[in-house]
Amino acid sequence: MKVLLVSKILFTWTTEAGFGALSMFGDFELNESAVYNYNISDEVVKEQIKKTEEKIAKRLKIIPEERLIGEGNELTFIVDDGLASGYTMLVALKSARRFYDKIYVTVSTASSHAVNLISRNCDGIFCINLRDIYPYAVADAYLEWHDISDEEMLEFLK
């Protein structure tokens, strides 16, 4: 198992919802309709991207290098706890293409909007709980939900 760091570019008023995503390789995607609909200025976009870069840089310092994605082979699966808008997975797919020819996505839950967004960028999607709701909160599909701390993440990687 390898780690590919991707993080949401968050709206300023929440720690959960974002208007795009950024990877450890600098790949990013913006949800242009969210930026437009919420009237997010270029200055705020740049500020939120910078915060996301800092978050990723912090995590890169604590994750053992041998656990980070690197040279690959022809096939991989990208696993996520769920897809709300799909932008984090879209960026993950873009980054993973550096290393893999065939990429499958496996998620516990996703919005049909997210699946439609990413489907043309991967070789297949496995999702056991598809929701036809948008916007969609991944946490709504779980009985118990919490963000994983850096300490928990490192313990899981062991």
PDB file of N, CA, C and O in Angstrom, residues 103-149:
ATOM      1  N   ILE A 103      -5.936   2.261 -13.836  1.00  0.00           N
ATOM      2  CA  ILE A 103      -6.285   2.687 -12.483  1.00  0.00           C
ATOM      3  C   ILE A 103      -7.768   2.423 -12.244  1.00  0.00           C
ATOM      4  O   ILE A 103      -8.628   2.882 -13.004  1.00  0.00           O
ATOM      5  N   TYR A 104      -8.024   1.680 -11.169  1.00  0.00           N
ATOM      6  CA  TYR A 104      -9.393   1.429 -10.731  1.00  0.00           C
ATOM      7  C   TYR A 104      -9.622   2.176  -9.428  1.00  0.00           C
ATOM      8  O   TYR A 104      -8.723   2.292  -8.602  1.00  0.00           O
ATOM      9  N   VAL A 105     -10.844   2.651  -9.252  1.00  0.00           N
ATOM     10  CA  VAL A 105     -11.225   3.379  -8.051  1.00  0.00           C
ATOM     11  C   VAL A 105     -12.163   2.490  -7.245  1.00  0.00           C
ATOM     12  O   VAL A 105     -13.091   1.904  -7.793  1.00  0.00           O
ATOM     13  N   THR A 106     -11.903   2.414  -5.951  1.00  0.00           N
ATOM     14  CA  THR A 106     -12.811   1.683  -5.074  1.00  0.00           C
ATOM     15  C   THR A 106     -13.166   2.571  -3.883  1.00  0.00           C
ATOM     16  O   THR A 106     -12.286   3.113  -3.217  1.00  0.00           O
ATOM     17  N   VAL A 107     -14.469   2.749  -3.690  1.00  0.00           N
ATOM     18  CA  VAL A 107     -14.980   3.608  -2.630  1.00  0.00           C
ATOM     19  C   VAL A 107     -16.182   2.945  -1.971  1.00  0.00           C
ATOM     20  O   VAL A 107     -16.916   2.195  -2.611  1.00  0.00           O
ATOM     21  N   SER A 108     -16.365   3.248  -0.702  1.00  0.00           N
ATOM     22  CA  SER A 108     -17.521   2.710   0.014  1.00  0.00           C
ATOM     23  C   SER A 108     -18.805   3.390  -0.423  1.00  0.00           C
ATOM     24  O   SER A 108     -19.852   2.762  -0.547  1.00  0.00           O
ATOM     25  N   THR A 109     -18.720   4.696  -0.634  1.00  0.00           N
ATOM     26  CA  THR A 109     -19.916   5.469  -0.966  1.00  0.00           C
ATOM     27  C   THR A 109     -19.534   6.629  -1.875  1.00  0.00           C
ATOM     28  O   THR A 109     -18.404   7.118  -1.825  1.00  0.00           O
ATOM     29  N   ALA A 110     -20.477   7.039  -2.699  1.00  0.00           N
ATOM     30  CA  ALA A 110     -20.212   8.150  -3.613  1.00  0.00           C
ATOM     31  C   ALA A 110     -21.529   8.723  -4.126  1.00  0.00           C
ATOM     32  O   ALA A 110     -22.547   8.031  -4.173  1.00  0.00           O
ATOM     33  N   SER A 111     -21.460   9.986  -4.527  1.00  0.00           N
ATOM     34  CA  SER A 111     -22.599  10.585  -5.226  1.00  0.00           C
ATOM     35  C   SER A 111     -22.510  10.192  -6.693  1.00  0.00           C
ATOM     36  O   SER A 111     -21.413   9.990  -7.222  1.00  0.00           O
ATOM     37  N   SER A 112     -23.644  10.074  -7.341  1.00  0.00           N
ATOM     38  CA  SER A 112     -23.634   9.768  -8.774  1.00  0.00           C
ATOM     39  C   SER A 112     -22.939  10.899  -9.541  1.00  0.00           C
ATOM     40  O   SER A 112     -22.285  10.648 -10.557  1.00  0.00           O
ATOM     41  N   HIS A 113     -23.029  12.116  -9.035  1.00  0.00           N
ATOM     42  CA  HIS A 113     -22.325  13.255  -9.641  1.00  0.00           C
ATOM     43  C   HIS A 113     -20.822  12.992  -9.673  1.00  0.00           C
ATOM     44  O   HIS A 113     -20.158  13.202 -10.695  1.00  0.00           O
ATOM     45  N   ALA A 114     -20.263  12.535  -8.549  1.00  0.00           N
ATOM     46  CA  ALA A 114     -18.823  12.270  -8.466  1.00  0.00           C
ATOM     47  C   ALA A 114     -18.427  11.133  -9.396  1.00  0.00           C
ATOM     48  O   ALA A 114     -17.399  11.209 -10.078  1.00  0.00           O
ATOM     49  N   VAL A 115     -19.215  10.080  -9.422  1.00  0.00           N
ATOM     50  CA  VAL A 115     -18.912   8.944 -10.294  1.00  0.00           C
ATOM     51  C   VAL A 115     -18.911   9.392 -11.750  1.00  0.00           C
ATOM     52  O   VAL A 115     -18.023   9.016 -12.528  1.00  0.00           O
ATOM     53  N   ASN A 116     -19.880  10.205 -12.133  1.00  0.00           N
ATOM     54  CA  ASN A 116     -19.917  10.715 -13.507  1.00  0.00           C
ATOM     55  C   ASN A 116     -18.691  11.580 -13.810  1.00  0.00           C
ATOM     56  O   ASN A 116     -18.144  11.513 -14.910  1.00  0.00           O
ATOM     57  N   LEU A 117     -18.249  12.374 -12.847  1.00  0.00           N
ATOM     58  CA  LEU A 117     -17.097  13.245 -13.034  1.00  0.00           C
ATOM     59  C   LEU A 117     -15.811  12.457 -13.277  1.00  0.00           C
ATOM     60  O   LEU A 117     -15.020  12.796 -14.146  1.00  0.00           O
ATOM     61  N   ILE A 118     -15.604  11.400 -12.513  1.00  0.00           N
ATOM     62  CA  ILE A 118     -14.329  10.682 -12.599  1.00  0.00           C
ATOM     63  C   ILE A 118     -14.327   9.506 -13.562  1.00  0.00           C
ATOM     64  O   ILE A 118     -13.261   9.022 -13.930  1.00  0.00           O
ATOM     65  N   SER A 119     -15.482   9.051 -13.988  1.00  0.00           N
ATOM     66  CA  SER A 119     -15.562   7.799 -14.753  1.00  0.00           C
ATOM     67  C   SER A 119     -14.722   7.797 -16.028  1.00  0.00           C
ATOM     68  O   SER A 119     -14.165   6.768 -16.393  1.00  0.00           O
ATOM     69  N   ARG A 120     -14.591   8.915 -16.701  1.00  0.00           N
ATOM     70  CA  ARG A 120     -13.809   8.937 -17.942  1.00  0.00           C
ATOM     71  C   ARG A 120     -12.303   9.056 -17.679  1.00  0.00           C
ATOM     72  O   ARG A 120     -11.509   9.034 -18.616  1.00  0.00           O
ATOM     73  N   ASN A 121     -11.924   9.158 -16.408  1.00  0.00           N
ATOM     74  CA  ASN A 121     -10.512   9.304 -16.055  1.00  0.00           C
ATOM     75  C   ASN A 121      -9.924   8.068 -15.389  1.00  0.00           C
ATOM     76  O   ASN A 121      -8.776   8.098 -14.949  1.00  0.00           O
ATOM     77  N   CYS A 122     -10.725   7.011 -15.274  1.00  0.00           N
ATOM     78  CA  CYS A 122     -10.213   5.765 -14.678  1.00  0.00           C
ATOM     79  C   CYS A 122     -10.713   4.591 -15.503  1.00  0.00           C
ATOM     80  O   CYS A 122     -11.513   4.745 -16.412  1.00  0.00           O
ATOM     81  N   ASP A 123     -10.221   3.396 -15.159  1.00  0.00           N
ATOM     82  CA  ASP A 123     -10.572   2.201 -15.917  1.00  0.00           C
ATOM     83  C   ASP A 123     -11.742   1.430 -15.326  1.00  0.00           C
ATOM     84  O   ASP A 123     -12.211   0.471 -15.914  1.00  0.00           O
ATOM     85  N   GLY A 124     -12.208   1.847 -14.180  1.00  0.00           N
ATOM     86  CA  GLY A 124     -13.369   1.222 -13.553  1.00  0.00           C
ATOM     87  C   GLY A 124     -13.571   1.770 -12.156  1.00  0.00           C
ATOM     88  O   GLY A 124     -12.630   2.274 -11.533  1.00  0.00           O
ATOM     89  N   ILE A 125     -14.811   1.705 -11.694  1.00  0.00           N
ATOM     90  CA  ILE A 125     -15.166   2.193 -10.357  1.00  0.00           C
ATOM     91  C   ILE A 125     -15.964   1.117  -9.645  1.00  0.00           C
ATOM     92  O   ILE A 125     -16.923   0.569 -10.208  1.00  0.00           O
ATOM     93  N   PHE A 126     -15.556   0.840  -8.406  1.00  0.00           N
ATOM     94  CA  PHE A 126     -16.280  -0.088  -7.550  1.00  0.00           C
ATOM     95  C   PHE A 126     -16.838   0.722  -6.384  1.00  0.00           C
ATOM     96  O   PHE A 126     -16.076   1.317  -5.622  1.00  0.00           O
ATOM     97  N   CYS A 127     -18.158   0.761  -6.270  1.00  0.00           N
ATOM     98  CA  CYS A 127     -18.803   1.531  -5.210  1.00  0.00           C
ATOM     99  C   CYS A 127     -20.004   0.740  -4.714  1.00  0.00           C
ATOM    100  O   CYS A 127     -20.884   0.381  -5.497  1.00  0.00           O
ATOM    101  N   ILE A 128     -20.043   0.475  -3.401  1.00  0.00           N
ATOM    102  CA  ILE A 128     -21.137  -0.333  -2.870  1.00  0.00           C
ATOM    103  C   ILE A 128     -22.340   0.494  -2.415  1.00  0.00           C
ATOM    104  O   ILE A 128     -23.396  -0.046  -2.160  1.00  0.00           O
ATOM    105  N   ASN A 129     -22.195   1.806  -2.321  1.00  0.00           N
ATOM    106  CA  ASN A 129     -23.286   2.652  -1.842  1.00  0.00           C
ATOM    107  C   ASN A 129     -23.332   3.932  -2.676  1.00  0.00           C
ATOM    108  O   ASN A 129     -22.772   4.946  -2.306  1.00  0.00           O
ATOM    109  N   LEU A 130     -24.014   3.862  -3.808  1.00  0.00           N
ATOM    110  CA  LEU A 130     -24.115   5.004  -4.710  1.00  0.00           C
ATOM    111  C   LEU A 130     -25.342   5.827  -4.326  1.00  0.00           C
ATOM    112  O   LEU A 130     -26.445   5.294  -4.197  1.00  0.00           O
ATOM    113  N   ARG A 131     -25.140   7.120  -4.141  1.00  0.00           N
ATOM    114  CA  ARG A 131     -26.230   8.017  -3.738  1.00  0.00           C
ATOM    115  C   ARG A 131     -26.511   9.009  -4.865  1.00  0.00           C
ATOM    116  O   ARG A 131     -25.590   9.574  -5.432  1.00  0.00           O
ATOM    117  N   ASP A 132     -27.771   9.195  -5.140  1.00  0.00           N
ATOM    118  CA  ASP A 132     -28.171  10.145  -6.178  1.00  0.00           C
ATOM    119  C   ASP A 132     -28.537  11.480  -5.532  1.00  0.00           C
ATOM    120  O   ASP A 132     -29.619  12.014  -5.737  1.00  0.00           O
ATOM    121  N   ILE A 133     -27.605  11.979  -4.723  1.00  0.00           N
ATOM    122  CA  ILE A 133     -27.789  13.225  -3.975  1.00  0.00           C
ATOM    123  C   ILE A 133     -26.591  14.120  -4.278  1.00  0.00           C
ATOM    124  O   ILE A 133     -25.456  13.656  -4.271  1.00  0.00           O
ATOM    125  N   TYR A 134     -26.852  15.389  -4.515  1.00  0.00           N
ATOM    126  CA  TYR A 134     -25.748  16.334  -4.675  1.00  0.00           C
ATOM    127  C   TYR A 134     -26.241  17.703  -4.271  1.00  0.00           C
ATOM    128  O   TYR A 134     -27.293  18.117  -4.748  1.00  0.00           O
ATOM    129  N   PRO A 135     -25.592  18.433  -3.401  1.00  0.00           N
ATOM    130  CA  PRO A 135     -24.332  18.034  -2.760  1.00  0.00           C
ATOM    131  C   PRO A 135     -24.544  16.887  -1.779  1.00  0.00           C
ATOM    132  O   PRO A 135     -25.632  16.703  -1.256  1.00  0.00           O
ATOM    133  N   TYR A 136     -23.483  16.155  -1.558  1.00  0.00           N
ATOM    134  CA  TYR A 136     -23.517  14.941  -0.747  1.00  0.00           C
ATOM    135  C   TYR A 136     -22.391  14.969   0.275  1.00  0.00           C
ATOM    136  O   TYR A 136     -21.261  15.304  -0.057  1.00  0.00           O
ATOM    137  N   ALA A 137     -22.716  14.598   1.500  1.00  0.00           N
ATOM    138  CA  ALA A 137     -21.705  14.496   2.562  1.00  0.00           C
ATOM    139  C   ALA A 137     -21.394  13.020   2.796  1.00  0.00           C
ATOM    140  O   ALA A 137     -22.292  12.249   3.154  1.00  0.00           O
ATOM    141  N   VAL A 138     -20.161  12.636   2.579  1.00  0.00           N
ATOM    142  CA  VAL A 138     -19.738  11.246   2.744  1.00  0.00           C
ATOM    143  C   VAL A 138     -20.070  10.735   4.144  1.00  0.00           C
ATOM    144  O   VAL A 138     -20.511   9.593   4.315  1.00  0.00           O
ATOM    145  N   ALA A 139     -19.903  11.563   5.150  1.00  0.00           N
ATOM    146  CA  ALA A 139     -20.163  11.156   6.536  1.00  0.00           C
ATOM    147  C   ALA A 139     -21.591  10.665   6.739  1.00  0.00           C
ATOM    148  O   ALA A 139     -21.847   9.851   7.633  1.00  0.00           O
ATOM    149  N   ASP A 140     -22.531  11.111   5.909  1.00  0.00           N
ATOM    150  CA  ASP A 140     -23.922  10.681   6.034  1.00  0.00           C
ATOM    151  C   ASP A 140     -24.103   9.184   5.797  1.00  0.00           C
ATOM    152  O   ASP A 140     -25.102   8.604   6.205  1.00  0.00           O
ATOM    153  N   ALA A 141     -23.155   8.545   5.144  1.00  0.00           N
ATOM    154  CA  ALA A 141     -23.253   7.116   4.844  1.00  0.00           C
ATOM    155  C   ALA A 141     -22.706   6.233   5.965  1.00  0.00           C
ATOM    156  O   ALA A 141     -22.810   5.017   5.894  1.00  0.00           O
ATOM    157  N   TYR A 142     -22.123   6.837   6.982  1.00  0.00           N
ATOM    158  CA  TYR A 142     -21.478   6.079   8.053  1.00  0.00           C
ATOM    159  C   TYR A 142     -22.220   6.242   9.379  1.00  0.00           C
ATOM    160  O   TYR A 142     -22.732   7.323   9.677  1.00  0.00           O
ATOM    161  N   LEU A 143     -22.233   5.174  10.181  1.00  0.00           N
ATOM    162  CA  LEU A 143     -22.803   5.264  11.524  1.00  0.00           C
ATOM    163  C   LEU A 143     -21.876   6.034  12.458  1.00  0.00           C
ATOM    164  O   LEU A 143     -22.326   6.782  13.316  1.00  0.00           O
ATOM    165  N   GLU A 144     -20.581   5.824  12.310  1.00  0.00           N
ATOM    166  CA  GLU A 144     -19.583   6.527  13.129  1.00  0.00           C
ATOM    167  C   GLU A 144     -18.587   7.153  12.174  1.00  0.00           C
ATOM    168  O   GLU A 144     -18.073   6.503  11.272  1.00  0.00           O
ATOM    169  N   TRP A 145     -18.319   8.425  12.362  1.00  0.00           N
ATOM    170  CA  TRP A 145     -17.453   9.152  11.436  1.00  0.00           C
ATOM    171  C   TRP A 145     -16.587  10.127  12.212  1.00  0.00           C
ATOM    172  O   TRP A 145     -17.076  10.844  13.083  1.00  0.00           O
ATOM    173  N   HIS A 146     -15.307  10.141  11.905  1.00  0.00           N
ATOM    174  CA  HIS A 146     -14.433  11.191  12.432  1.00  0.00           C
ATOM    175  C   HIS A 146     -13.228  11.323  11.508  1.00  0.00           C
ATOM    176  O   HIS A 146     -12.863  10.388  10.801  1.00  0.00           O
ATOM    177  N   ASP A 147     -12.666  12.502  11.482  1.00  0.00           N
ATOM    178  CA  ASP A 147     -11.448  12.708  10.722  1.00  0.00           C
ATOM    179  C   ASP A 147     -10.322  11.931  11.386  1.00  0.00           C
ATOM    180  O   ASP A 147     -10.244  11.859  12.611  1.00  0.00           O
ATOM    181  N   ILE A 148      -9.453  11.371  10.582  1.00  0.00           N
ATOM    182  CA  ILE A 148      -8.316  10.610  11.089  1.00  0.00           C
ATOM    183  C   ILE A 148      -7.185  11.586  11.414  1.00  0.00           C
ATOM    184  O   ILE A 148      -6.781  12.383  10.564  1.00  0.00           O
ATOM    185  N   SER A 149      -6.679  11.514  12.625  1.00  0.00           N
ATOM    186  CA  SER A 149      -5.560  12.374  13.018  1.00  0.00           C
ATOM    187  C   SER A 149      -4.276  11.876  12.354  1.00  0.00           C
ATOM    188  O   SER A 149      -4.201  10.743  11.865  1.00  0.00           O
TER     189      SER A 149
END
